[in-house]
Amino acid sequence: MKAFSELIVKLGSSTKTNEKLEALSHYFATADDADKVWVIALFSGRRPKRIISSSFLQLWCLEITDLPAWLFEECYHTVGDLAETIALLLPERTGALRNAGLAFIISQLTALEKQDENAKKDFIVRTWLQMNKDDRFVFNKLLTGNFRIGVSQKMIVNALAKTVNLEPNIIAHRISGNWNPFTTSFNELLSDQLSAVDYSKPYPFYLAYALDTEVSDLGREEEWQAEWKWDGIRGQLIKRSNEIFVWSRGEELMTEKFPEYDDLRSLLPEGLVLDGEIIPSIDKKPLPFALLQTRIGRKNITKKNLQDAPIAFFAYDVLEYNGIDYRNQSLCQRRIILEEIVASVNHPVLLISPIVEFSTWQQLAHIRNSSRDMGAEGIMLKRKSSTYQAGRKVGDWWKWKIDPLVIDAVMIYAQKGHGRRSNLYTDYTFAVKDGDKLVTFTKAYSGLTDKEFAEVDAFVKRNSLEKFGPVRTVKPELVFEIAFEGIAASSRHKSGVALRFPRINRWRQDKKPGEINTLDDLKKMLDAYGKT
Amino acid sequence: MQLIEFTESGLYCRQGDFYIDPWQPVNKAIITHAHSDHAKPGSRHYLCHHFTAPLLKLRLGDISIQSLEWNEEITINNVKVSLHPAGHIIGSSQIRISFNDDIWVVSGDYKVEDDGISGAFEPVRCNTFISESTFGLPLYKWKKQEVIYENIRQWITESHQSGKTPVIIAYSLGKAQRVLQCISTITDNIFAHGAIWNTQQALLTAGWKLPAIKRVIPEMPKEVFKNSVIIAPPSADGTPWMKKFSPYSIGVCSGWMQVRGNVRRKNADAGFALSDHADWDGLLSAVKATGADKVFVTHGFQSAFSRYLNENGILSAEVKTAYGGEEEEQEKPSTTTEQENEINTAGE
Ligand SMILES: [Zn+2]
Ligand SMILES: [Zn+2]
């Protein structure tokens, strides 16, 4: 347990990615195999069953410490975490646990599952009194069942890659697959003997550069194919060995996050790799990226997620077909095959990313201006004769994006978020200036890092002026840049405008509330972009 | 009539016509210790311990000041006054006052563990005790000073081994001197921020023997700091001043580091729960040792501590004061949440 709790402490206090990576690889290089299996399991959301409700833990802690319940509450309120509160309140340990690794502790807990309350109490209390503060914290986290090791899959994979002799993407595939930490040994999970064929393996993505010259410099129009530039997650959809795999551009295996694609398993031909965009979509139309974000951070996708943000795959390229690598074929030829595949599958989850027809650059520039109405961020330009290359290469693929509309505004109301952020003020309402008044014009959610959210939350708690139910009026002091994709007149809004896809672009800590935009600025934007 | 009244200007002894740690300018002020929230400027006469006097002058300038030895009794308008070590920082004292049979003790800030610098806390019998409660919750339980010191020294060694300059964040009066005492056993290559250096000079002038430190000067080249240890006050944390030490590693010394969320919120690489205030058990043992039948509780977790005392047979009430502005007290954090406490790096 000690090695594991030390790892958790390191991960919790490191501020830099490479320090976390170092801590993890050190752990994987030195820890017991059985314990390593459980670290990987906990990371990938495989928790041991909860054997006791946390109110019992609290009760037993009160018994041991002889503290009144209200004082425990007071401490819990200050610490904010039950596992840690108990770890801090218990008296100094009286003995030391002997050779009790993570896997051993978990197996003991599992063995208690069917036993009565007294047996559980006996074991837990005895264990508590033989642990130091950090071990207790980790032990309590296991007991309360809300243990999350929030490091990215990529980091775990990279750390493991230093100790096991496997390609990172094979490791990613293995640990995100279907396995049981109670019955799988570290060797079974990550042995290089078993790696004969890796069916999941994606191709390196071909990445486009942003167009930095005049579009007419690209030469003759008929040599180019134009598509919409989607705002989703770039991904490869793979079907091999009768299994579906979805890889993100960040080379993260995301199959489990998109159960929608399961339907395609029986429909897609064997030996197929498609390149495209993972986008929430209803009726073949893309929905805002923000909706996708509501699903991405989760380990478990709920029914409601599936309903509110159904995912489609907008395919724009085929890299492998019938098990044959097609990347050296021209885009034209690949496109013909792609269109055939999508048409024959004929399922709402697999859509073709349409070609944007144009005959002159001028005309295309005009079409590009309507990107926002398509839910796109601009135009992709691909040379019709281009092969599918690896990585970011200049010359054949370009992205020609439109800029989001932005406005600087001050936050004046805040409300607590949902789910993981239910204790933080993360939903904000923003205002622009109108003379010496402030006029609210939009709410915006996503766009800040966890650290920024924590800072803004602390500000809200310190600077609340009034409370209306769940809403707090906040001292107008923090300035944010709000980005949005469209603007329209609206009589329902006080400001007279309604924004499309508003989001927080960044926190303007360099700006004072006196320097924000005005209602007039918004009206000017409405005149410029609001008429379609 | 209470021997000490709680007035707008501070704790007032009407019989003796003097104040203790007043927050408004008064005629006669008895000062427990030199932290800014307990020693306010503007009073006509100050009375404090010998060790506090130079620190008070450093902060308040040219003031009229009388100083006493610990346990030296004087009489002011028939009220007997004496000072007793509080163990908080250099010179920090509890104030004992008595009139007829009524004995009151004002603790100021205190800690019960002897840190080897501030003088060992002396329990003083009284009828009424006025206690601070900065860390007045049972979750605050300090490790022994030597254990924490060892952790700090180990962290310094590790930082040096990984090519980083350890920067220790410590309050300039109190904590910095303890840190110095801790690290001087393993290094004499110590640099300090100007605020800490100034305090050090005042203490040296007053005759204290302290390990030598070098002042960080803007013109110094980066290389100078290699393999050294830096001591800086919280106000310097995260400012451009720190840049020249990079790559560095930050270790924060404060009682608040007891809770994980606070270490993370400070963006510290390491947190050491080293405090100049009594922990829960320390507060309780101090209260018991006074034998007081009535305890007033000032700045900190006063409502919880006071309620606990009442439930355990010691009559107690909260008192609102203007104290709590000292660095360690001021940093009392807002509540964490379960969510924040996940080992979370979702931003990656
Ligand atoms: Zn103090
Ligand atoms: Zn104080």
PDB file of N, CA and C and ligand atoms in Angstrom, chain B residues 33 35 37-38 88-89 109 277 326 329, ligand 1:
ATOM      1  N   HIS B  33       2.986  40.070  20.918  1.00  0.00           N
ATOM      2  CA  HIS B  33       4.095  39.746  20.007  1.00  0.00           C
ATOM      3  C   HIS B  33       4.053  40.662  18.793  1.00  0.00           C
ATOM      4  N   HIS B  35       3.779  40.415  15.538  1.00  0.00           N
ATOM      5  CA  HIS B  35       3.028  40.276  14.280  1.00  0.00           C
ATOM      6  C   HIS B  35       2.088  41.466  14.106  1.00  0.00           C
ATOM      7  N   ASP B  37      -0.903  42.102  13.148  1.00  0.00           N
ATOM      8  CA  ASP B  37      -2.297  42.199  13.586  1.00  0.00           C
ATOM      9  C   ASP B  37      -2.406  42.311  15.102  1.00  0.00           C
ATOM     10  N   HIS B  38      -1.339  42.006  15.805  1.00  0.00           N
ATOM     11  CA  HIS B  38      -1.364  42.128  17.259  1.00  0.00           C
ATOM     12  C   HIS B  38      -0.652  43.395  17.740  1.00  0.00           C
ATOM     13  N   HIS B  88       5.291  31.198  20.469  1.00  0.00           N
ATOM     14  CA  HIS B  88       4.788  31.437  19.113  1.00  0.00           C
ATOM     15  C   HIS B  88       5.912  31.899  18.187  1.00  0.00           C
ATOM     16  N   ILE B  89       6.531  33.028  18.522  1.00  0.00           N
ATOM     17  CA  ILE B  89       7.704  33.523  17.799  1.00  0.00           C
ATOM     18  C   ILE B  89       8.639  34.137  18.842  1.00  0.00           C
ATOM     19  N   ASP B 109      -0.886  34.768  20.406  1.00  0.00           N
ATOM     20  CA  ASP B 109      -0.751  33.545  19.625  1.00  0.00           C
ATOM     21  C   ASP B 109       0.222  32.644  20.371  1.00  0.00           C
ATOM     22  N   HIS B 277       1.438  27.963  15.482  1.00  0.00           N
ATOM     23  CA  HIS B 277       0.260  27.983  16.351  1.00  0.00           C
ATOM     24  C   HIS B 277       0.040  26.585  16.929  1.00  0.00           C
ATOM     25  N   GLU B 326      -2.199  38.117  10.623  1.00  0.00           N
ATOM     26  CA  GLU B 326      -0.835  37.611  10.460  1.00  0.00           C
ATOM     27  C   GLU B 326      -0.823  36.624   9.297  1.00  0.00           C
ATOM     28  N   GLU B 329      -2.294  33.097   9.696  1.00  0.00           N
ATOM     29  CA  GLU B 329      -3.716  33.117  10.009  1.00  0.00           C
ATOM     30  C   GLU B 329      -4.540  33.558   8.816  1.00  0.00           C
TER      31      GLU B 329
HETATM   32 ZN    ZN C   1       1.150  35.821  15.519  1.00  0.00          ZN
END
